[in-house]
Coordinates of C-alpha atoms and ligand atoms in Angstrom, one line a residue:
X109 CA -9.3 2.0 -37.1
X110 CA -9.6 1.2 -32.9
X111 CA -7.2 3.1 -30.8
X112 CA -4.5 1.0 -30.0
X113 CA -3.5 0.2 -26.1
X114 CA -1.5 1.9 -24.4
X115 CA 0.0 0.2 -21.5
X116 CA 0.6 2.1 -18.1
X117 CA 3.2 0.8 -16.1
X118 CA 3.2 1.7 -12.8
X119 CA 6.3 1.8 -10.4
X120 CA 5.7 4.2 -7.3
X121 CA 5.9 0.8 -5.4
X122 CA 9.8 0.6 -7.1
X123 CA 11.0 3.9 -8.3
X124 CA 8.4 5.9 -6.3
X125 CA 9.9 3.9 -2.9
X126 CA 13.6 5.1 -4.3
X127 CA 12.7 8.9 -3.4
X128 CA 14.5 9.3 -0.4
X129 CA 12.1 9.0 2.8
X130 CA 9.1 7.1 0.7
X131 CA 9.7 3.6 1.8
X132 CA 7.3 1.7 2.6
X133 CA 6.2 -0.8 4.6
X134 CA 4.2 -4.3 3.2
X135 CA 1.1 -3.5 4.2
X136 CA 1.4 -0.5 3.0
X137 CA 2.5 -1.4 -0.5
X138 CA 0.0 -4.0 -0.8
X139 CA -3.3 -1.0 -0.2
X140 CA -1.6 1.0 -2.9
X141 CA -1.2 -1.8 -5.2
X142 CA -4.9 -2.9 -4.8
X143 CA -6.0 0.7 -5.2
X144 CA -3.6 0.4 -8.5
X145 CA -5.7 -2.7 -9.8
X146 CA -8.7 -0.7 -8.8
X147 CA -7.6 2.0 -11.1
X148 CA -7.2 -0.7 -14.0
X149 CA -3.4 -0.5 -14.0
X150 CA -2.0 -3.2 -16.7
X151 CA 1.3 -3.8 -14.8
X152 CA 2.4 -3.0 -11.0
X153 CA 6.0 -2.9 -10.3
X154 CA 6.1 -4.1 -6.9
X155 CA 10.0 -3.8 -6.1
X156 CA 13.3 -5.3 -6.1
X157 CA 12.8 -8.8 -4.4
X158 CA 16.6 -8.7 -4.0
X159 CA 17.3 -5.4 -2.7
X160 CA 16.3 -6.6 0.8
X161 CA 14.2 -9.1 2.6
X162 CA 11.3 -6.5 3.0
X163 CA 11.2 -5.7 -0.4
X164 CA 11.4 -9.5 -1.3
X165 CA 8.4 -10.1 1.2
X166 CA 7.1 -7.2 -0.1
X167 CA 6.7 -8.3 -3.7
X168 CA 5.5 -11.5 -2.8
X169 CA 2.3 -10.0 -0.7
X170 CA 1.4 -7.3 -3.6
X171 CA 1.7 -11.1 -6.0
X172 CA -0.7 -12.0 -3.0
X173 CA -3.2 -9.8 -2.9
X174 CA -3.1 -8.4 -7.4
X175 CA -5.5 -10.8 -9.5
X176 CA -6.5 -8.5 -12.2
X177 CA -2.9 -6.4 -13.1
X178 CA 0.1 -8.3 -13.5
X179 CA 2.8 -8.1 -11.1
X180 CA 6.4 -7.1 -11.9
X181 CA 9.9 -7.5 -9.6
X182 CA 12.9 -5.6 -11.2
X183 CA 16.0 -7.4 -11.1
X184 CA 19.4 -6.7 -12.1
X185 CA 21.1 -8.9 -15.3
X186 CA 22.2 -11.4 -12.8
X187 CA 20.9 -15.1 -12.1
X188 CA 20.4 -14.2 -8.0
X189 CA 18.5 -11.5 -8.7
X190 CA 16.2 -13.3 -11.1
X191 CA 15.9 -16.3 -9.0
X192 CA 14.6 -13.9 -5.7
X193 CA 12.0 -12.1 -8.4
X194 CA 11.3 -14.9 -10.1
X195 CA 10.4 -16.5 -6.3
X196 CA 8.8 -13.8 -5.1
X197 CA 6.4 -13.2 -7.9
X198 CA 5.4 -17.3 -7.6
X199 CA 1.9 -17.1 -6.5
X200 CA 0.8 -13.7 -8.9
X201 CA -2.2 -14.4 -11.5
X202 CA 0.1 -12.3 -14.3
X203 CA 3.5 -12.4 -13.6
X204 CA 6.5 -10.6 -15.2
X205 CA 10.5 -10.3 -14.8
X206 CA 12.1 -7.0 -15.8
X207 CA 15.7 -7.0 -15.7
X208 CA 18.2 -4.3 -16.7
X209 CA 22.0 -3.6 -17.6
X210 CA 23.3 0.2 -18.3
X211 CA 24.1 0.6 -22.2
X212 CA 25.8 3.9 -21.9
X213 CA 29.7 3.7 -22.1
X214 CA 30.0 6.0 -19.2
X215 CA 28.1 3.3 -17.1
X216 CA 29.6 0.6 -18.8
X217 CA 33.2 1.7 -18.7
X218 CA 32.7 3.7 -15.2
X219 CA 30.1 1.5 -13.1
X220 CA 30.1 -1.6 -14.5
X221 CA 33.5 -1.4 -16.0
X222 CA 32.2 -4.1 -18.7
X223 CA 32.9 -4.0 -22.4
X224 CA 30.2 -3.9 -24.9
X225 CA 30.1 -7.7 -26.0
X226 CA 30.0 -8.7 -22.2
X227 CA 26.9 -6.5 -21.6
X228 CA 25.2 -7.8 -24.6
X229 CA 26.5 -11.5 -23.4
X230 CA 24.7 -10.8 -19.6
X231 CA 21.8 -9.4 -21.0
X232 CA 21.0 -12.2 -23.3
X233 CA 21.7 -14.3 -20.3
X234 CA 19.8 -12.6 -18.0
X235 CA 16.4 -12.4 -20.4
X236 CA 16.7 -16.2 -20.8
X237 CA 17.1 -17.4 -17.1
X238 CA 14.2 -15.0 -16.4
X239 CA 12.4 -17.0 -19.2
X240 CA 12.6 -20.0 -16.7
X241 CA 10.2 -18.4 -14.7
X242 CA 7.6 -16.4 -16.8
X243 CA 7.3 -15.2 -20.8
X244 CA 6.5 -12.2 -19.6
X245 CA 10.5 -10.7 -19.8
X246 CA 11.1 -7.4 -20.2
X247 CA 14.5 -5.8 -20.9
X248 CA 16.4 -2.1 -19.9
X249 CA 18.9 -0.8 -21.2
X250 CA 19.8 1.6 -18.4
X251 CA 20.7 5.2 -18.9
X252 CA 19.6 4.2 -22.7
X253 CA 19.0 8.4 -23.5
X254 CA 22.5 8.8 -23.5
X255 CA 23.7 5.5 -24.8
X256 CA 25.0 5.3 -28.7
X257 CA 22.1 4.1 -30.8
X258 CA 23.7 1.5 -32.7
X259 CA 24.6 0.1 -29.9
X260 CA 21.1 -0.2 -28.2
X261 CA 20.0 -1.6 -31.9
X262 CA 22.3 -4.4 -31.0
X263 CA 21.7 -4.9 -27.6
X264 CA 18.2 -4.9 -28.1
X265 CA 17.8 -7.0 -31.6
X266 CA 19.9 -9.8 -28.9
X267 CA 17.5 -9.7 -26.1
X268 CA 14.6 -9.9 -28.3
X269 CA 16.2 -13.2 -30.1
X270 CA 16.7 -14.1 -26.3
X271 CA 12.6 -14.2 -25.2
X272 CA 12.5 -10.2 -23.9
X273 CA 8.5 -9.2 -24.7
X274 CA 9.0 -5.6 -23.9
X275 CA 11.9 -3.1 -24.6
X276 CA 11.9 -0.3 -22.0
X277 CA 14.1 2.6 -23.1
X278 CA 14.6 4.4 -19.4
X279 CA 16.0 8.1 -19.3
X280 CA 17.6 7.1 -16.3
X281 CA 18.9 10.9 -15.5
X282 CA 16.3 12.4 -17.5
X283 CA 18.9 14.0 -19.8
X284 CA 16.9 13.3 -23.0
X285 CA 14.4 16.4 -24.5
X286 CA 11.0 15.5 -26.0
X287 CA 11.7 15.7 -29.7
X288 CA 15.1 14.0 -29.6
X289 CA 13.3 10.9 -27.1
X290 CA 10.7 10.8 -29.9
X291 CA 13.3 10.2 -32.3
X292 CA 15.1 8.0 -30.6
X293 CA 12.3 5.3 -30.5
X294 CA 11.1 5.9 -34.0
X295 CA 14.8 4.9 -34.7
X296 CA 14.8 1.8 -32.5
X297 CA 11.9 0.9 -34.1
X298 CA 12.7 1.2 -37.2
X299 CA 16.0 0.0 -37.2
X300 CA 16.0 -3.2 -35.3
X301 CA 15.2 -6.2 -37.7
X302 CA 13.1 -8.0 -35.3
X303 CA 11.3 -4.7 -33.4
X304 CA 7.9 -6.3 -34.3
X305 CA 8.1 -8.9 -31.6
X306 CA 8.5 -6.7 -28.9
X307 CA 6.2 -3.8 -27.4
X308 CA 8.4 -0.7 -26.5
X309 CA 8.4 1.2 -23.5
X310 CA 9.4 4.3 -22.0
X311 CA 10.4 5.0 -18.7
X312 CA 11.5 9.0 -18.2
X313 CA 13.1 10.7 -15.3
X314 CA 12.1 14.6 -14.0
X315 CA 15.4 15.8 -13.7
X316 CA 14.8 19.2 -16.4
X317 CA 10.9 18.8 -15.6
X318 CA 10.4 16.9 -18.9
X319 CA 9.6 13.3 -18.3
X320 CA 6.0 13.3 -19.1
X321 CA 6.7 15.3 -22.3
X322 CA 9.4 13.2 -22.9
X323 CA 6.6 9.8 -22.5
X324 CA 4.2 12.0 -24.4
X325 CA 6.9 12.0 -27.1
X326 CA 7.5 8.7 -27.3
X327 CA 4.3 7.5 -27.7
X328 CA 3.4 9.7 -30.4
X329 CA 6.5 7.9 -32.1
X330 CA 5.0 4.6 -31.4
X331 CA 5.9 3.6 -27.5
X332 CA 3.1 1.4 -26.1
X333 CA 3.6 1.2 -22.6
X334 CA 4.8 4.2 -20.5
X335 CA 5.9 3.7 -16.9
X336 CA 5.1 5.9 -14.7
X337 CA 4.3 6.9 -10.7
X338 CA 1.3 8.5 -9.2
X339 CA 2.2 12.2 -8.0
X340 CA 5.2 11.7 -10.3
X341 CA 7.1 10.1 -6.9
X342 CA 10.7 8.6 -7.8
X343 CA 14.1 8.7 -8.1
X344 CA 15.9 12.1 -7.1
X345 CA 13.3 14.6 -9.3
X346 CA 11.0 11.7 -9.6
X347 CA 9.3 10.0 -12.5
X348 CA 6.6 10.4 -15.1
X349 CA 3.2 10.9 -13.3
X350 CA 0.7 8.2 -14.1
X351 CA -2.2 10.9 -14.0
X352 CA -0.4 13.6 -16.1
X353 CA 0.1 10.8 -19.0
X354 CA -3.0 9.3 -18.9
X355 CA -5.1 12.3 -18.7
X356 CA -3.4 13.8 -21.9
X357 CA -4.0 10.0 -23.5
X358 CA -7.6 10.8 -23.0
X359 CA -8.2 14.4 -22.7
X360 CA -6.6 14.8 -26.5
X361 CA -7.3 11.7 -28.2
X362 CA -7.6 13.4 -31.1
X363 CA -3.6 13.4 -31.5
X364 CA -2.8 10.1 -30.0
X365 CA -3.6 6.4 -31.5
X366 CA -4.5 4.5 -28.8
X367 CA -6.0 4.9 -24.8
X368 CA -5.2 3.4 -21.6
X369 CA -7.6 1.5 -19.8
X370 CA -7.4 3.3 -16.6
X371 CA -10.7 3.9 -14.1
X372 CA -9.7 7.5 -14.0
X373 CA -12.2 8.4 -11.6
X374 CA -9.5 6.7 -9.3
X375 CA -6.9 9.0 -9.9
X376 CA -7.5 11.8 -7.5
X377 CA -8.2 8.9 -4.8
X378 CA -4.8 7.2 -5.3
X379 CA -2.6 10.6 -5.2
X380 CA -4.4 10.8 -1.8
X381 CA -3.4 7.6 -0.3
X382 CA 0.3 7.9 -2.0
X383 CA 1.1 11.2 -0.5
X384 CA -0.9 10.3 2.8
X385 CA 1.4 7.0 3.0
X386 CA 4.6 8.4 1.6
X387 CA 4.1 12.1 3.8
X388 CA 5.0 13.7 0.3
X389 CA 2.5 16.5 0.0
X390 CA 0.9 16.9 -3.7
X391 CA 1.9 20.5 -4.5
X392 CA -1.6 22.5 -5.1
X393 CA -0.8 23.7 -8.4
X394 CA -0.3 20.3 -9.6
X395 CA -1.5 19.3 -12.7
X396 CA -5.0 17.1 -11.9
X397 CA -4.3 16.2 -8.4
X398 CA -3.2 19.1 -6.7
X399 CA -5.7 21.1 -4.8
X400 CA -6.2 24.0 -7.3
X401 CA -6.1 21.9 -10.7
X402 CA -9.7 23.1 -11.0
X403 CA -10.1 25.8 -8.8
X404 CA -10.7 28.7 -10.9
X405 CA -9.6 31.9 -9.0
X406 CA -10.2 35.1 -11.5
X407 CA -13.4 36.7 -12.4
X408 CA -13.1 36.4 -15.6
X409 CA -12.6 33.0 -15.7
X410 CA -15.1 32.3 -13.3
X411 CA -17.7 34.0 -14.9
X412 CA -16.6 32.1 -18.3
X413 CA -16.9 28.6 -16.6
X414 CA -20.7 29.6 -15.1
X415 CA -21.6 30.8 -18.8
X416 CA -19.8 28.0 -20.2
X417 CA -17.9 25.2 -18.7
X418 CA -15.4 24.3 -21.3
X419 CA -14.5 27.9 -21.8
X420 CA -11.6 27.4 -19.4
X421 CA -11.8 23.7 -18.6
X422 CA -10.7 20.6 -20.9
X423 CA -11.5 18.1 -18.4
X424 CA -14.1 17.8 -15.8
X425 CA -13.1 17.0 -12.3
X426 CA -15.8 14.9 -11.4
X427 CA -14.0 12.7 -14.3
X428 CA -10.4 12.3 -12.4
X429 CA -12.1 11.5 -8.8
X430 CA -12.5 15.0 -7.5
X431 CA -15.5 14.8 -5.3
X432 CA -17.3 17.0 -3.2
X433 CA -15.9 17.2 0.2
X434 CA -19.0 16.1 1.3
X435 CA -19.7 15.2 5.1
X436 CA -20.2 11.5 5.1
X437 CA -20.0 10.3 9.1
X438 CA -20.5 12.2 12.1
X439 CA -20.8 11.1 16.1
X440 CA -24.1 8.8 15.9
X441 CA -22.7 7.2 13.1
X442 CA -22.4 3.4 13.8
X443 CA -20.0 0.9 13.0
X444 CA -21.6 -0.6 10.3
X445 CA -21.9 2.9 8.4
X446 CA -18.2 3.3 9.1
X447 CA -17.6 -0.5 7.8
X448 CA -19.5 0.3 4.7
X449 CA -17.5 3.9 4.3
X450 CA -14.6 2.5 4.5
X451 CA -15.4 0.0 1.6
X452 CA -16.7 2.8 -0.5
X453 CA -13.3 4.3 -0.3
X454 CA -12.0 1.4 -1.1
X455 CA -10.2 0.9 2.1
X456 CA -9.5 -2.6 3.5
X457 CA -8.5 -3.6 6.6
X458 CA -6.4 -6.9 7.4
X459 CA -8.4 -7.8 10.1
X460 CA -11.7 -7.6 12.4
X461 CA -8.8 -6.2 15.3
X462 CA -7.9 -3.8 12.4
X463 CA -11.3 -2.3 11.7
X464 CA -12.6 -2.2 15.7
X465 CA -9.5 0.0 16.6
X466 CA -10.0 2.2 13.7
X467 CA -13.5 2.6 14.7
X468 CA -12.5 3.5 18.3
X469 CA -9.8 6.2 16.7
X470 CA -13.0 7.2 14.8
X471 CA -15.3 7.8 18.2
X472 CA -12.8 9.6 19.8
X473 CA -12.4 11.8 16.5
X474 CA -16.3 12.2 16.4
X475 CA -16.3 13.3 19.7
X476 CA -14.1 16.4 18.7
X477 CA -15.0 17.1 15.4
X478 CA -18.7 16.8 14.4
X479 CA -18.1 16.2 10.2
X480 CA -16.0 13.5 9.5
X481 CA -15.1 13.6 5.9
X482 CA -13.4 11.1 3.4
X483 CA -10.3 12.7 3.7
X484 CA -10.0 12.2 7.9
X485 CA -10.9 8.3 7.4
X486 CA -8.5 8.1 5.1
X487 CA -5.5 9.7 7.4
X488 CA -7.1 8.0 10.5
X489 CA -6.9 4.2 8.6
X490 CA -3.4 5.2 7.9
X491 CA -2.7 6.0 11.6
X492 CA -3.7 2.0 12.2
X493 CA -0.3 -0.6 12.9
X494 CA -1.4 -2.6 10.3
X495 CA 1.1 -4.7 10.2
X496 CA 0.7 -6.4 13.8
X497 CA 4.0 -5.7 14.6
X498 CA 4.2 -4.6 18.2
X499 CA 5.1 -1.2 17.7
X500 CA 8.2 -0.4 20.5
X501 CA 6.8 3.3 20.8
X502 CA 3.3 4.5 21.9
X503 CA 2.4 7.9 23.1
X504 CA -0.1 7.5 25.9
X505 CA 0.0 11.1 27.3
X506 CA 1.0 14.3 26.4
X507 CA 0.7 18.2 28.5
X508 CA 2.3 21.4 26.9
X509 CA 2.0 24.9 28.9
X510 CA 2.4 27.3 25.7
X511 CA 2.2 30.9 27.0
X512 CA 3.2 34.6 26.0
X513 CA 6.6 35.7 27.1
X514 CA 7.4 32.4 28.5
X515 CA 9.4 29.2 27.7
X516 CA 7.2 26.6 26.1
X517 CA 7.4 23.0 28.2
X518 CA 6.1 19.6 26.9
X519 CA 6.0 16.5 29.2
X520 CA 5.2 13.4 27.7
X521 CA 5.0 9.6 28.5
X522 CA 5.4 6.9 26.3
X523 CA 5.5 3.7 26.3
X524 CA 9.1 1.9 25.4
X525 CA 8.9 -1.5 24.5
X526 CA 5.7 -1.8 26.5
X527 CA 7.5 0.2 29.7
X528 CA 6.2 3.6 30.8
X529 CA 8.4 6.4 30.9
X530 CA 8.2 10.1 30.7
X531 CA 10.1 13.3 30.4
X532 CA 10.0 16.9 30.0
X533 CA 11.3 19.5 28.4
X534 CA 11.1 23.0 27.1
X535 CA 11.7 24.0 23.7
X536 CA 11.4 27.0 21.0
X537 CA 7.8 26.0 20.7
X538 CA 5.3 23.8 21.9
X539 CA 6.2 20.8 18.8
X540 CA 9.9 21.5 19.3
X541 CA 9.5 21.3 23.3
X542 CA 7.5 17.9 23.0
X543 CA 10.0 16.3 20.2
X544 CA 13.3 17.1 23.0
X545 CA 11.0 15.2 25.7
X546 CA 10.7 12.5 23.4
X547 CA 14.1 12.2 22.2
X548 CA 14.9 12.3 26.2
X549 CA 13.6 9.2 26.3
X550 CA 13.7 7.5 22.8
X551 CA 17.1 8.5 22.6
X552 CA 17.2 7.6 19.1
X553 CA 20.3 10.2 17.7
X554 CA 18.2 10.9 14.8
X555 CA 18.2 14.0 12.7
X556 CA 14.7 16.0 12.6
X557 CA 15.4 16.5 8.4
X558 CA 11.5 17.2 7.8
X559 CA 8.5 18.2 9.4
X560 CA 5.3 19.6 7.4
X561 CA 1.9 19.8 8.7
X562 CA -1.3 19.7 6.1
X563 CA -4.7 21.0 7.2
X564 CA -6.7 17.8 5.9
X565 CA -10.1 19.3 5.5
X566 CA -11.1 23.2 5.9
X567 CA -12.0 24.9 9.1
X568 CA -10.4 25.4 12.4
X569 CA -11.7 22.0 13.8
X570 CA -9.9 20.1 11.0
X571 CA -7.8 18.0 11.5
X572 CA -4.2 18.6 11.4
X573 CA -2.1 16.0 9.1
X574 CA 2.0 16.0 10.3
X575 CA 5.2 14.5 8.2
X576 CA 8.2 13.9 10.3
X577 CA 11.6 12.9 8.7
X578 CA 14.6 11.4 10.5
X579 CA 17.7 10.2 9.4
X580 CA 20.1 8.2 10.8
X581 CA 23.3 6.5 9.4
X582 CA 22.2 7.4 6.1
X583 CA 18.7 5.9 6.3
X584 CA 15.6 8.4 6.2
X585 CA 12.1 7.2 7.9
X586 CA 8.7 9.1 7.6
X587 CA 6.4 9.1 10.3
X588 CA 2.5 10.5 10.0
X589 CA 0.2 11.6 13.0
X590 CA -2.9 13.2 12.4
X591 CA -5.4 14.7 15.1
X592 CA -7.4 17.6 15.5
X593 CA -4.9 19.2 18.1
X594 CA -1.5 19.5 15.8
X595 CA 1.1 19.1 18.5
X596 CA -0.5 15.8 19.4
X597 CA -0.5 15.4 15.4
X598 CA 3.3 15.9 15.7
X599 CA 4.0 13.7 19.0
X600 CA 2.3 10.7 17.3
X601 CA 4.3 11.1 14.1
X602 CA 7.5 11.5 15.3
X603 CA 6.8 8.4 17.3
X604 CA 5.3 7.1 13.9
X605 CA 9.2 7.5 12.4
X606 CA 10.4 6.1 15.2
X607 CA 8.9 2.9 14.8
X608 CA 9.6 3.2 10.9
X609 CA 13.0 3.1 12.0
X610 CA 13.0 -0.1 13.8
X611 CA 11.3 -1.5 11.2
X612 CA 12.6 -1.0 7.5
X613 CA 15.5 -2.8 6.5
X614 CA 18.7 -2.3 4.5
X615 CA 18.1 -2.4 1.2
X616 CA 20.5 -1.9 -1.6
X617 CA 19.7 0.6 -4.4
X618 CA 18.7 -1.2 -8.2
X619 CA 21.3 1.3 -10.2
X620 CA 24.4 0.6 -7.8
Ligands
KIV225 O1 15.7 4.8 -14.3 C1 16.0 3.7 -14.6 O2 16.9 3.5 -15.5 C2 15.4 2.6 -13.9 C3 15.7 1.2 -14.5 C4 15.9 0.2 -13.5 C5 14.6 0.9 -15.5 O3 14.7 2.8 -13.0
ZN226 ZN1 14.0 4.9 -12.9

């Protein structure tokens, strides 16, 4: 019999952007949604056109630029909601709706404070006004792990009547445990009269670290699409992670009854632009992107993998996108090998402005560092504005005296709004010194709540990759910098949040 499909889901551009300090901007959503059609994802869940402008925007560029996944906005059970998705998502090849009411009586009676028959009534509404706009409909019952199961039957045997193509069953706080999530589906399933007209889904939270088991669960009871995030971003503990579910699809399809279509040689290189977008290091331990998946540290095993490699390996990691870290430009390279890198990496730049500043950065970061690997074009393409929104902060100089037994000083000048100013100021170290300048003159009133710096390749001439995290008024920015001297890493990405913070937009959250 063939191996049924399984269809992956992803929604780092929608859950993954709910992890406090991963939004994104457009431009940015729009490279990791082609590098998600790239990868052969079925459906990309682009955002929630009625949160906020930007995301609405948002959506509608990823509907853009996707012709071979189809393209999702999530809207709540409400007409307005489904009317901005149902706009945004107008020009996509593949379009679908997914819209969602909580089914759990603490969210019904506490949040929505809604009785059973109205939420069954809005649903049912809310699947056949999105109708209007595709057939592609599919319906959540939020917090569905710890609603009653009779009731979901009901609510669910409605929305089906109602046009809904795909059930997702979301553990909204990741509550559920693997056998009872398994269960629950195989009762859905076999329960509801007319369960055969729809595909179900499953959409698990991190909270006790068991989403993907929790997926893994429910497909082995018959689920046949999983949503999921790359790096496992999301919500508060985060998601299911895309590569974690598809690799144990594959890697043991001697349990499971059907396989994804994912190019998983672009795994690896779609972590990388994630975390390098969102500032949200992978952890190196992680399972198949992190750093040390396949680094095998003991002799023992060492020796085991040179006599034989599946003695302690059940994938390869040329098959996920692991690469060399092979040297690919250096100072004589010329712009056309740089061009035809980039495309190789899959990296595409709005415009011909776009690519000849990124070929300057790349000069200048020649000139100090004579290998030039994937991983540096990669950070300096991120570095780019690609938005060609003037940005109101630019660092054009910076000087830090750094010596023992005396007070580190910074002086810095920026430009403001295209006006040159500078400051100085000392600090408890050379990054702290040159953020107080800043703040001297940015005078922003933000909260420093993050700042991690990543050694992007190996070697002391590598480049230095900084995250900075601000918050103000209850809204968190990232900023990134990267460079080969770490405090000008740091200067750039703290004027990187700065910027961020002009930028992004109120948006409101999908489960309030
Ligand atoms: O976690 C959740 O319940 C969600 C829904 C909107 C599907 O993200
Ligand atoms: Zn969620």
């Amino acid at each position: 019999m063939n191996p049924e499909h399984l269809i992956i889901f992803d929604t780092t551009l929608r859950d993954g952007e709910q992890s406090p300090g991963a939004s994104m901007t457009r431009e940015e959503k729009v490279r990791i949604a082609r590098q998600l059609e790239k990868m052969r994802v079925d459906v990309i869940e682009a955002g929630f056109p009625a949160a906020s402008e930007g995301d609405f925007e948002a959506v509608r560029a990823v509907a853009n630029a996707v012709r071979n996944s189809t393209v999702c906005g999530l809207a709540r059970a409400l007409e307005r909601d489904i009317d901005r998705a149902g706009e945004a998502l107008r020009s996509a090849s593949s379009s679908r709706i997914h819209t969602f009411i909580a089914t759990s009586a603490i969210h019904m009676e506490k949040k929505l404070r809604m009785s059973p028959e109205q939420v069954i009534e809005q649903a049912v509404k809310a699947v056949q006004w999105a109708r209007r706009y595709t057939d592609d409909v599919e319906f959540s019952p939020e917090d569905a792990g710890r609603s009653d199961p009779d009731f979901l039957c009901r609510v669910l045997e409605a929305v089906i009547n109602a046009g809904a193509r795909t059930l997702n069953i979301p553990d909204t706080v990741g509550y559920s445990l693997p056998d009872q999530f398994g269960a629950l589906i195989r009762t859905l399933r076999e329960r509801i009269p007319n369960a055969d007209k729809a595909i179900f889904s499953v959409h698990c939270h991190n909270d006790l670290g068991l989403a993907v088991a929790n997926s893994i669960s429910a497909v082995l009871n018959g689920a046949r699409q999983v949503e999921c995030t790359i790096n496992g971003l999301g919500e508060r503990a985060g998601n299911a992670a895309l590569e974690e579910v598809v690799m144990a699809v594959r890697t043991r399809a001697d349990v499971f009854g059907c396989t994804t279509r994912i190019d998983a040689t672009q795994i690896v290189p779609a972590s990388r632009l994630v975390a390098s977008i969102t500032g949200f290091a992978v952890q190196p331990n992680k399972a198949i992107v992190g750093i040390n998946a396949f680094a095998h540290e003991s002799g023992i095993h060492q020796d085991g993998v040179l006599k034989h490699r599946e003695t302690y390996e059940i994938m390869r990691a040329e098959e996920v996108g692991w690469s060399a870290n092979k040297m690919v430009l250096g100072k004589h390279s010329g712009r056309n090998a740089f061009r035809t890198r980039l495309t190789e990496l899959g990296i595409e730049l709005a415009s011909e402005e776009a690519v000849n500043a990124a070929f300057v950065r790349f000069k200048t970061l020649a000139d100090k560092k004579h290998e030039i690997f994937d991983q540096d074009l990669h950070a300096l393409v991120s570095d780019e504005n690609f938005d060609g929104v003037p940005e109101a902060y630019k660092l054009v100089s910076l000087k830090v005296c750094s010596e023992t037994g005396e007070i580190p000083r910074a002086c810095v000048v920026v430009t403001v709004h295209g006006e040159e100013k500078s400051a100085c100021a000392e600090g408890s170290g050379p990054v702290d010194a040159t953020f107080k300048a800043m703040e001297q003159l940015a005078e922003s009133q933000t909260e420093l709540v993050l700042y991690s710096v990543n050694s992007i390749t190996t070697g002391t001439d590598a480049q230095g990759e900084v995250t900075v995290r601000l918050t103000k008024a209850g809204r968190i920015v990232n900023g990134q910098g990267a460079d080969t001297d770490i405090v000008v890493a740091s200067a750039i990405a703290y004027l990187d949040a700065l910027n961020a913070l002009h930028l992004t937009f109120e948006r409101a959250h999908p489960q309030i």
